[in-house]
PDB file of C-alpha atoms in Angstrom:
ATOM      1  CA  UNK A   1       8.326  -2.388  14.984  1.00  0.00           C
ATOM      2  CA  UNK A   2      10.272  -3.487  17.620  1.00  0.00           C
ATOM      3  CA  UNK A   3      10.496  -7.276  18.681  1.00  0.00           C
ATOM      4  CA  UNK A   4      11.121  -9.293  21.630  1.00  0.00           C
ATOM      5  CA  UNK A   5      14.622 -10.202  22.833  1.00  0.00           C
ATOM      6  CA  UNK A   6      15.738 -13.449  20.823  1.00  0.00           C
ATOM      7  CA  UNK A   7      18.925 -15.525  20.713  1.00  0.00           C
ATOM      8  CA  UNK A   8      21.662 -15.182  17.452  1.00  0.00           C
ATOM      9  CA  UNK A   9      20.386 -17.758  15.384  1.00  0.00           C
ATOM     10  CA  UNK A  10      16.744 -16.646  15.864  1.00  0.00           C
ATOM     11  CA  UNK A  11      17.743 -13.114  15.272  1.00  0.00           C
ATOM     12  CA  UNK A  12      19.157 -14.423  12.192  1.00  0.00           C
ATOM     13  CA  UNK A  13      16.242 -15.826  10.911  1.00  0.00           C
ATOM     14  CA  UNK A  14      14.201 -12.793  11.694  1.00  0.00           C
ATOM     15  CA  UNK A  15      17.432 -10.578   9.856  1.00  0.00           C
ATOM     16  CA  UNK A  16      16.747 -12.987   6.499  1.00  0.00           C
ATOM     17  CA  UNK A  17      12.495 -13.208   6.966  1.00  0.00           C
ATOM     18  CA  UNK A  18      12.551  -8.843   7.216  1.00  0.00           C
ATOM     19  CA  UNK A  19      14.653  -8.718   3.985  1.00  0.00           C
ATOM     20  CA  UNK A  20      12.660 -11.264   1.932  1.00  0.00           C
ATOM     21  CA  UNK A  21       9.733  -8.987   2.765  1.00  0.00           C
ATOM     22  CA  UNK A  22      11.735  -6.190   1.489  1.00  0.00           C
ATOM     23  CA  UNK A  23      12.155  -4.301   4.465  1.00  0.00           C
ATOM     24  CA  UNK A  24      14.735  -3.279   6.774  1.00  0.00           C
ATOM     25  CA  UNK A  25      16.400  -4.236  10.504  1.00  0.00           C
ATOM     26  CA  UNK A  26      18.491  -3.322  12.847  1.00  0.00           C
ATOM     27  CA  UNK A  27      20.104  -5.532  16.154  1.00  0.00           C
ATOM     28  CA  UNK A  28      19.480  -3.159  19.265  1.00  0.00           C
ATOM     29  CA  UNK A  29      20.807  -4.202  22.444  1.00  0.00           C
ATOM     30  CA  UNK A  30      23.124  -6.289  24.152  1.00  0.00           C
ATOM     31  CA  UNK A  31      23.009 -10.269  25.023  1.00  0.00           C
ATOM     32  CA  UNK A  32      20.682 -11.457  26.660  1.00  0.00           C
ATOM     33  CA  UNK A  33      18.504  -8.431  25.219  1.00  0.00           C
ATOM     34  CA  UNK A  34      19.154  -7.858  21.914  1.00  0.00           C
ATOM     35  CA  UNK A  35      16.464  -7.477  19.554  1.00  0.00           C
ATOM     36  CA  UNK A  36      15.137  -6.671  16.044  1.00  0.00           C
ATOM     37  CA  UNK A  37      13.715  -3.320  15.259  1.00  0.00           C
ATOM     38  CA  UNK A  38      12.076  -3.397  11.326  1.00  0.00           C
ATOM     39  CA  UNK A  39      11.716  -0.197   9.595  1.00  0.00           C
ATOM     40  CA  UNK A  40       9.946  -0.049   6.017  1.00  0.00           C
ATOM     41  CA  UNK A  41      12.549  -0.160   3.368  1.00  0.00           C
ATOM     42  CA  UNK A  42      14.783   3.352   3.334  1.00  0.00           C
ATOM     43  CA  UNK A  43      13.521   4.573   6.946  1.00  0.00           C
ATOM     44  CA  UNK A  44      16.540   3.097   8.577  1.00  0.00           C
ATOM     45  CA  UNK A  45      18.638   5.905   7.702  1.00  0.00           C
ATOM     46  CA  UNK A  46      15.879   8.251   8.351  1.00  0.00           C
ATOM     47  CA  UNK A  47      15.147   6.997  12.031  1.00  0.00           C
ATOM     48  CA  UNK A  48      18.922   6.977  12.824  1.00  0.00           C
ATOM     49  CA  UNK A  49      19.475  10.813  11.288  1.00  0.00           C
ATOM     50  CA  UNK A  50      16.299  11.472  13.866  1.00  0.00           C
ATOM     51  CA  UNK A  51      17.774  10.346  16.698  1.00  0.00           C
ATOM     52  CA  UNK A  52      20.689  11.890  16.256  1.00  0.00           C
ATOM     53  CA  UNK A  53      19.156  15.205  15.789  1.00  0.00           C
ATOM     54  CA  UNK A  54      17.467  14.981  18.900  1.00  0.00           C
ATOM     55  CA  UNK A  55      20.393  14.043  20.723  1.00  0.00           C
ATOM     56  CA  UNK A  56      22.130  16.609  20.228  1.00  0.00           C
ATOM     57  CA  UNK A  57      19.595  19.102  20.637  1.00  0.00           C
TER      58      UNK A  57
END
């Protein structure tokens, strides 16, 4: 799921909320922009191996 833009602190919050829910998140972006995306715990690694596969397709 990808979230709205939000400033640091906010995004910190969000960063220590996704993890207490056992899930995962990554900071996409850059300022004034940057945003959470949560995956489900493990798909992180998944969704980044994807993308790289398509790139270089």
């Amino acid at each position: 799921m990808e979230l709205a833009p939000r400033q640091p602190r906010v995004r910190k919050l969000q960063h220590r909320l996704v993890s207490r829910y056992r899930l995962e998140a990554v900071s996409h972006g850059s300022e004034p922009s940057r945003h959470l995306v949560i995956y489900p715990l493990g798909a992180e690694l998944d969704a980044a191996l994807a993308e790289e596969t398509e790139g270089g397709a």
